[in-house]
Amino acid sequence: MGSFFGLVSFLLCALQISAEWNTKDYMKREHSLIKPYQASSMSIPNWDFMGSTMVTNNYIRLTPDLQSKEGAIWNTIPCNVKNWELHVHFKVHGKGKDLFGDGFAIWYAKDRMVGGPVFGNRDFFQGLAIIVDTYSNHNGPHNHQHPYISAMINNGSLHYDHDRDGTHTQLAGCEAKLRNLEHDTHVNIRYEKDTLTVSTDIENKAAWKECLSVKGVRLPTGYYFGASAATGDLSDTHDVISIKLYELDSPDDVQEDRSKILPSAAFFEAPRDHVDDVKPSSMSGFKIFLLMLFGTLAVIVLVVIGIMIYQKQQEQSRKRFY
Ligand SMILES: *[C@@H]1O[C@H](CO)[C@@H](O)[C@H](O)[C@H]1NC(C)=O
Ligand SMILES: [Ca+2]
């Protein structure tokens, strides 16, 4: 079983790599944010900014290393590319050695320029959030360290729970030591054929390292790209240096109209860090046991009935002989 899954994931990996090699990357300028930002006029073409966001020649500072700040930048043009790859060059740094926060998020969302509690963006959002959570709010034993990168898909019904660091609404995640580094740090969000893959380049190796990959993710077209960050009691500097959107659509793809669908994900990660969550999983184990029990009983009953019918037929055929 294990080797079967190993083989499958190896084949998927191989496919992924060949897909990456075959793709003709094409940067869409209207969804990208690159230097020079033209900050002189206090506005950036195709991008709006809000809150504590400050534009300089070399970076866009979403929050400074000060308490209780929120900032965001949002693309003004809805994205109608169905398959895409987004490269974000960022820098998280600050005075704090052990205490810093809260983190930042990269968005592909329906609503733009609405501040709120989810790293400077609204809660109950519709769309995709890639969350870089630098501060562990959860006091219980953690399965992972922070900073932690996770993906969340929301159709507007889910609340991002800071007390659990979002662990019970995330699709998947990974640890990433991305703070206070001398070299450049990048995150790559690839959305292709309903597979969402997040990779990082934070080890100064000029190569992507996979953080998470989830199949069965359905996102509508026509949403907006954005980035937001927040500080609270703890603080950090959250800078965005560039955002580059590459189109992965090929003209011969059969294009399904995705403009009206709600964001959805087929697979959620099993909830973690949550004591109450042990019960549902043992319940489902119990359900499986019951199902197997009933299945076995059903098979026995069918076999018994079968034997009875067979015997009856044998009897009748014997009767016919006499
Ligand atoms: C929205 O998402 C929630 C949680 O994933 C799900 O239970 C609900 O059915 C979804 N609503 C719609 C209208 O798809
Ligand atoms: Ca947190």
Tab-separated table of C-alpha atoms and ligand atoms in Angstrom:
chain	number	residue	atom	x	y	z
A	1	MET	CA	0.000	0.000	0.000
A	2	GLY	CA	2.724	2.415	1.072
A	3	SER	CA	4.860	1.649	-1.943
A	4	PHE	CA	1.811	2.076	-4.182
A	5	PHE	CA	1.229	5.583	-2.822
A	6	GLY	CA	4.952	6.210	-3.088
A	7	LEU	CA	4.851	5.254	-6.749
A	8	VAL	CA	1.780	7.404	-7.379
A	9	SER	CA	3.308	10.438	-5.716
A	10	PHE	CA	6.560	9.845	-7.612
A	11	LEU	CA	4.643	9.775	-10.906
A	12	LEU	CA	2.720	12.915	-9.938
A	13	CYS	CA	5.995	14.600	-9.067
A	14	ALA	CA	7.486	13.617	-12.412
A	15	LEU	CA	4.384	14.945	-14.176
A	16	GLN	CA	4.587	18.184	-12.224
A	17	ILE	CA	8.228	18.692	-13.155
A	18	SER	CA	7.623	17.993	-16.845
A	19	ALA	CA	4.615	20.339	-16.753
A	20	GLU	CA	6.841	23.024	-15.333
A	21	TRP	CA	9.413	22.529	-18.053
A	22	ASN	CA	6.841	22.611	-20.812
A	23	THR	CA	5.073	25.728	-19.659
A	24	LYS	CA	5.720	28.922	-21.498
A	25	ASP	CA	5.676	31.370	-18.650
A	26	TYR	CA	4.163	34.667	-19.514
A	27	MET	CA	4.121	37.565	-17.122
A	28	LYS	CA	0.970	39.659	-16.999
A	29	ARG	CA	2.043	43.200	-16.266
A	30	GLU	CA	-1.411	44.368	-15.212
A	31	HIS	CA	-1.348	41.905	-12.305
A	32	SER	CA	2.309	42.411	-11.432
A	33	LEU	CA	4.077	44.860	-9.176
A	34	ILE	CA	7.705	45.487	-10.055
A	35	LYS	CA	10.262	48.199	-9.578
A	36	PRO	CA	10.230	51.064	-10.311
A	37	TYR	CA	6.845	51.411	-8.634
A	38	GLN	CA	6.430	55.052	-9.701
A	39	ALA	CA	5.912	56.056	-6.125
A	40	SER	CA	6.738	59.682	-6.864
A	41	SER	CA	3.137	60.512	-7.649
A	42	MET	CA	2.050	58.589	-4.545
A	43	SER	CA	0.237	56.081	-6.698
A	44	ILE	CA	1.186	52.815	-8.377
A	45	PRO	CA	-0.458	51.896	-11.686
A	46	ASN	CA	-2.970	49.037	-11.187
A	47	TRP	CA	-2.427	48.864	-7.422
A	48	ASP	CA	-4.180	50.479	-4.472
A	49	PHE	CA	-2.786	50.569	-0.985
A	50	MET	CA	-4.344	51.128	2.417
A	51	GLY	CA	-3.667	51.353	6.158
A	52	SER	CA	-0.060	51.583	7.271
A	53	THR	CA	1.298	50.749	3.789
A	54	MET	CA	4.211	52.922	2.688
A	55	VAL	CA	5.774	52.938	-0.767
A	56	THR	CA	9.495	53.602	-1.202
A	57	ASN	CA	11.759	53.146	-4.207
A	58	ASN	CA	12.881	49.707	-3.096
A	59	TYR	CA	10.004	48.090	-1.256
A	60	ILE	CA	6.386	48.403	-0.260
A	61	ARG	CA	6.144	48.340	3.508
A	62	LEU	CA	2.810	46.869	4.614
A	63	THR	CA	3.597	47.378	8.291
A	64	PRO	CA	6.529	48.945	10.093
A	65	ASP	CA	7.990	47.271	13.204
A	66	LEU	CA	5.396	48.932	15.437
A	67	GLN	CA	2.418	47.617	17.382
A	68	SER	CA	-1.169	47.502	16.089
A	69	LYS	CA	-0.577	48.240	12.408
A	70	GLU	CA	-2.474	46.937	9.392
A	71	GLY	CA	-1.620	47.469	5.769
A	72	ALA	CA	-2.539	46.044	2.404
A	73	ILE	CA	-2.021	46.419	-1.333
A	74	TRP	CA	-4.562	45.285	-3.897
A	75	ASN	CA	-4.477	44.857	-7.634
A	76	THR	CA	-7.201	47.000	-9.229
A	77	ILE	CA	-7.812	44.633	-12.160
A	78	PRO	CA	-9.712	41.348	-11.712
A	79	CYS	CA	-7.749	38.325	-12.902
A	80	ASN	CA	-9.298	36.366	-15.750
A	81	VAL	CA	-6.376	33.983	-16.138
A	82	LYS	CA	-7.509	30.522	-15.071
A	83	ASN	CA	-4.154	28.813	-14.531
A	84	TRP	CA	-1.445	30.973	-13.086
A	85	GLU	CA	1.685	31.227	-11.012
A	86	LEU	CA	2.309	34.096	-8.619
A	87	HIS	CA	5.827	34.906	-7.407
A	88	VAL	CA	6.053	37.167	-4.384
A	89	HIS	CA	9.387	38.576	-3.276
A	90	PHE	CA	9.010	39.596	0.356
A	91	LYS	CA	11.023	40.452	3.444
A	92	VAL	CA	9.970	39.985	7.060
A	93	HIS	CA	12.351	41.538	9.555
A	94	GLY	CA	12.425	43.314	12.888
A	95	LYS	CA	14.075	43.928	16.226
A	96	GLY	CA	12.292	41.050	17.982
A	97	LYS	CA	14.479	37.991	18.497
A	98	ASP	CA	11.954	35.703	20.146
A	99	LEU	CA	8.769	37.761	20.082
A	100	PHE	CA	7.455	39.109	16.790
A	101	GLY	CA	4.272	39.010	14.745
A	102	ASP	CA	1.698	38.689	13.513
A	103	GLY	CA	2.456	37.889	9.883
A	104	PHE	CA	1.209	38.525	6.383
A	105	ALA	CA	-1.057	36.972	3.783
A	106	ILE	CA	-1.243	36.807	0.009
A	107	TRP	CA	-4.746	36.895	-1.385
A	108	TYR	CA	-6.741	35.916	-4.405
A	109	ALA	CA	-10.103	37.198	-3.229
A	110	LYS	CA	-13.430	38.593	-4.301
A	111	ASP	CA	-13.350	41.637	-2.041
A	112	ARG	CA	-10.483	44.071	-2.072
A	113	MET	CA	-9.488	46.958	0.169
A	114	VAL	CA	-11.519	45.773	3.160
A	115	GLY	CA	-9.405	45.789	6.313
A	116	GLY	CA	-10.041	43.321	9.102
A	117	PRO	CA	-8.714	40.771	11.565
A	118	VAL	CA	-7.145	38.248	9.156
A	119	PHE	CA	-3.650	39.734	8.863
A	120	GLY	CA	-5.100	43.057	7.842
A	121	ASN	CA	-7.904	41.703	5.664
A	122	ARG	CA	-11.561	40.903	6.245
A	123	ASP	CA	-12.721	37.651	7.848
A	124	PHE	CA	-15.274	35.384	6.103
A	125	PHE	CA	-13.533	36.239	2.847
A	126	GLN	CA	-14.235	34.555	-0.461
A	127	GLY	CA	-11.183	33.177	-2.189
A	128	LEU	CA	-7.708	31.912	-1.442
A	129	ALA	CA	-5.365	33.022	1.331
A	130	ILE	CA	-1.740	32.002	1.626
A	131	ILE	CA	-0.984	32.887	5.222
A	132	VAL	CA	2.503	33.409	6.588
A	133	ASP	CA	1.868	33.263	10.319
A	134	THR	CA	4.973	34.273	12.253
A	135	TYR	CA	3.493	34.206	15.746
A	136	SER	CA	2.109	31.110	17.482
A	137	ASN	CA	-1.070	32.162	19.303
A	138	HIS	CA	-1.843	28.644	20.377
A	139	ASN	CA	-0.587	27.754	23.847
A	140	GLY	CA	-1.080	24.002	23.686
A	141	PRO	CA	1.452	21.560	22.310
A	142	HIS	CA	2.091	22.409	18.694
A	143	ASN	CA	2.665	20.029	15.856
A	144	HIS	CA	4.646	22.669	14.061
A	145	GLN	CA	6.928	25.631	14.587
A	146	HIS	CA	6.387	29.178	13.455
A	147	PRO	CA	6.710	30.926	11.050
A	148	TYR	CA	4.200	28.686	9.361
A	149	ILE	CA	2.841	28.969	5.814
A	150	SER	CA	-0.651	27.639	5.181
A	151	ALA	CA	-3.333	27.743	2.512
A	152	MET	CA	-7.001	28.462	3.182
A	153	ILE	CA	-9.931	28.390	0.762
A	154	ASN	CA	-13.097	30.149	1.824
A	155	ASN	CA	-16.543	30.583	0.240
A	156	GLY	CA	-17.387	33.254	2.789
A	157	SER	CA	-18.621	30.882	5.480
A	158	LEU	CA	-15.381	30.143	7.343
A	159	HIS	CA	-13.916	32.165	10.183
A	160	TYR	CA	-10.141	32.409	10.528
A	161	ASP	CA	-9.430	31.446	14.127
A	162	HIS	CA	-6.249	33.116	15.409
A	163	ASP	CA	-6.511	31.217	18.705
A	164	ARG	CA	-5.828	28.031	16.769
A	165	ASP	CA	-3.505	29.730	14.272
A	166	GLY	CA	-6.019	28.786	11.593
A	167	THR	CA	-5.054	25.120	11.797
A	168	HIS	CA	-8.577	23.752	11.576
A	169	THR	CA	-9.457	25.617	8.388
A	170	GLN	CA	-6.175	25.164	6.540
A	171	LEU	CA	-5.774	22.876	3.554
A	172	ALA	CA	-2.123	22.200	4.294
A	173	GLY	CA	0.971	23.997	5.494
A	174	CYS	CA	4.664	23.934	6.224
A	175	GLU	CA	7.206	25.506	8.541
A	176	ALA	CA	9.459	28.110	6.979
A	177	LYS	CA	12.287	29.973	8.659
A	178	LEU	CA	11.922	33.087	6.576
A	179	ARG	CA	12.524	35.942	9.003
A	180	ASN	CA	15.499	38.279	9.442
A	181	LEU	CA	17.444	36.728	6.582
A	182	GLU	CA	20.190	38.545	4.694
A	183	HIS	CA	19.330	37.008	1.338
A	184	ASP	CA	16.159	37.391	-0.743
A	185	THR	CA	13.052	35.418	0.192
A	186	HIS	CA	10.340	34.370	-2.271
A	187	VAL	CA	7.109	32.421	-2.235
A	188	ASN	CA	5.584	30.824	-5.317
A	189	ILE	CA	1.855	30.113	-5.523
A	190	ARG	CA	0.960	27.952	-8.474
A	191	TYR	CA	-2.643	27.246	-9.406
A	192	GLU	CA	-2.933	24.899	-12.341
A	193	LYS	CA	-5.607	22.360	-13.296
A	194	ASP	CA	-7.249	22.720	-9.875
A	195	THR	CA	-4.016	21.930	-8.065
A	196	LEU	CA	-2.650	24.510	-5.678
A	197	THR	CA	1.071	24.275	-4.987
A	198	VAL	CA	2.996	26.601	-2.721
A	199	SER	CA	6.786	26.610	-2.805
A	200	THR	CA	9.403	28.760	-1.172
A	201	ASP	CA	12.841	30.025	-2.043
A	202	ILE	CA	14.162	31.120	1.339
A	203	GLU	CA	17.423	29.192	1.630
A	204	ASN	CA	19.379	31.270	-0.872
A	205	LYS	CA	19.576	28.332	-3.275
A	206	ALA	CA	17.735	29.967	-6.194
A	207	ALA	CA	15.413	26.968	-6.295
A	208	TRP	CA	11.824	26.321	-5.297
A	209	LYS	CA	11.177	23.965	-2.408
A	210	GLU	CA	7.669	22.585	-2.173
A	211	CYS	CA	5.751	23.607	0.922
A	212	LEU	CA	2.317	22.217	0.128
A	213	SER	CA	0.323	20.849	-2.779
A	214	VAL	CA	-3.425	20.277	-2.761
A	215	LYS	CA	-5.616	18.858	-5.508
A	216	GLY	CA	-9.303	19.572	-6.043
A	217	VAL	CA	-9.125	23.319	-5.481
A	218	ARG	CA	-11.691	25.269	-7.483
A	219	LEU	CA	-11.267	29.003	-7.780
A	220	PRO	CA	-13.375	31.374	-9.839
A	221	THR	CA	-11.904	33.808	-12.303
A	222	GLY	CA	-12.386	37.513	-11.788
A	223	TYR	CA	-10.987	37.795	-8.262
A	224	TYR	CA	-8.242	40.166	-7.148
A	225	PHE	CA	-4.666	39.601	-6.037
A	226	GLY	CA	-3.519	41.361	-2.921
A	227	ALA	CA	-1.194	41.223	0.053
A	228	SER	CA	-1.807	42.331	3.599
A	229	ALA	CA	-0.022	42.283	6.936
A	230	ALA	CA	-0.747	43.062	10.562
A	231	THR	CA	0.998	43.601	13.861
A	232	GLY	CA	-0.625	43.458	17.304
A	233	ASP	CA	0.994	43.449	20.719
A	234	LEU	CA	3.996	42.086	18.869
A	235	SER	CA	5.381	43.668	15.735
A	236	ASP	CA	7.511	43.079	12.672
A	237	THR	CA	8.312	44.812	9.424
A	238	HIS	CA	6.446	43.204	6.502
A	239	ASP	CA	7.767	44.292	3.112
A	240	VAL	CA	6.745	43.280	-0.397
A	241	ILE	CA	9.435	43.854	-3.013
A	242	SER	CA	7.680	42.416	-6.057
A	243	ILE	CA	4.638	40.466	-7.200
A	244	LYS	CA	4.754	38.728	-10.573
A	245	LEU	CA	1.818	36.929	-12.131
A	246	TYR	CA	2.522	34.405	-14.896
A	247	GLU	CA	-0.207	33.056	-17.114
A	248	LEU	CA	-0.160	29.276	-17.524
A	249	ASP	CA	-3.245	28.996	-19.746
A	250	SER	CA	-2.620	27.565	-23.152
A	251	PRO	CA	-4.881	28.581	-26.056
A	252	ASP	CA	-5.902	24.993	-26.836
A	253	ASP	CA	-7.177	24.372	-23.286
A	254	VAL	CA	-10.906	23.769	-23.150
A	255	GLN	CA	-12.050	26.728	-21.100
A	256	GLU	CA	-14.831	26.070	-18.641
A	257	ASP	CA	-16.578	29.256	-17.485
A	258	ARG	CA	-15.348	29.739	-13.969
A	259	SER	CA	-16.643	33.261	-13.438
A	260	LYS	CA	-19.629	32.282	-11.309
A	261	ILE	CA	-18.396	29.396	-9.133
A	262	LEU	CA	-17.694	29.627	-5.405
A	263	PRO	CA	-14.210	28.811	-4.129
A	264	SER	CA	-14.049	25.241	-2.854
A	265	ALA	CA	-11.551	22.587	-1.852
A	266	ALA	CA	-12.144	18.848	-2.025
A	267	PHE	CA	-9.589	17.908	0.613
A	268	PHE	CA	-9.091	19.465	3.993
A	269	GLU	CA	-6.229	18.512	6.224
A	270	ALA	CA	-7.226	16.586	9.341
A	271	PRO	CA	-7.641	19.181	12.088
A	272	ARG	CA	-4.757	19.517	14.500
A	273	ASP	CA	-3.982	21.135	17.842
A	274	HIS	CA	-7.570	20.722	18.877
A	275	VAL	CA	-8.509	18.328	21.683
A	276	ASP	CA	-12.147	18.117	20.585
A	277	ASP	CA	-11.052	16.880	17.205
A	278	VAL	CA	-9.948	13.533	18.594
A	279	LYS	CA	-13.588	12.490	19.050
A	280	PRO	CA	-14.742	12.874	15.438
A	281	SER	CA	-11.799	10.818	14.202
A	282	SER	CA	-12.420	8.001	16.743
A	283	MET	CA	-16.136	8.255	15.863
A	284	SER	CA	-15.333	7.714	12.224
A	285	GLY	CA	-13.168	4.746	13.232
A	286	PHE	CA	-16.168	3.380	15.098
A	287	LYS	CA	-18.364	4.027	12.056
A	288	ILE	CA	-15.938	2.113	9.869
A	289	PHE	CA	-16.069	-0.759	12.384
A	290	LEU	CA	-19.891	-0.732	12.317
A	291	LEU	CA	-19.915	-0.639	8.535
A	292	MET	CA	-17.558	-3.604	8.366
A	293	LEU	CA	-19.665	-5.486	10.927
A	294	PHE	CA	-22.866	-4.878	8.968
A	295	GLY	CA	-21.090	-5.703	5.741
A	296	THR	CA	-19.888	-9.013	7.154
A	297	LEU	CA	-23.352	-9.818	8.517
A	298	ALA	CA	-24.919	-8.980	5.147
A	299	VAL	CA	-22.468	-11.299	3.381
A	300	ILE	CA	-23.218	-14.132	5.860
A	301	VAL	CA	-26.981	-13.655	5.436
A	302	LEU	CA	-26.620	-13.670	1.633
A	303	VAL	CA	-24.490	-16.818	1.749
A	304	VAL	CA	-27.028	-18.566	4.023
A	305	ILE	CA	-29.915	-17.564	1.747
A	306	GLY	CA	-27.896	-18.726	-1.238
A	307	ILE	CA	-27.264	-22.119	0.376
A	308	MET	CA	-30.959	-22.438	1.266
A	309	ILE	CA	-32.021	-21.668	-2.319
A	310	TYR	CA	-29.425	-24.097	-3.654
A	311	GLN	CA	-30.610	-26.854	-1.325
A	312	LYS	CA	-34.214	-26.204	-2.274
A	313	GLN	CA	-33.336	-26.454	-5.984
A	314	GLN	CA	-31.379	-29.659	-5.330
A	315	GLU	CA	-34.417	-31.051	-3.497
A	316	GLN	CA	-36.713	-30.091	-6.361
A	317	SER	CA	-34.446	-31.596	-9.007
A	318	ARG	CA	-34.214	-34.767	-6.918
A	319	LYS	CA	-38.035	-34.782	-6.714
A	320	ARG	CA	-38.218	-34.524	-10.472
A	321	PHE	CA	-36.048	-37.624	-10.824
A	322	TYR	CA	-38.387	-39.716	-8.686
B	1	LIG	C1	-19.119	26.754	1.967
B	1	LIG	O1	-18.075	26.077	2.615
B	1	LIG	C2	-18.475	25.329	3.733
B	1	LIG	C3	-17.255	24.813	4.441
B	1	LIG	O2	-16.304	24.304	3.563
B	1	LIG	C4	-19.407	24.220	3.279
B	1	LIG	O3	-19.851	23.465	4.377
B	1	LIG	C5	-20.613	24.854	2.559
B	1	LIG	O4	-21.428	23.830	2.025
B	1	LIG	C6	-20.143	25.771	1.446
B	1	LIG	N1	-21.291	26.511	0.904
B	1	LIG	C7	-21.600	26.514	-0.386
B	1	LIG	C8	-22.794	27.326	-0.772
B	1	LIG	O5	-20.960	25.900	-1.228
B	2	CA	CA	-0.678	33.227	14.711
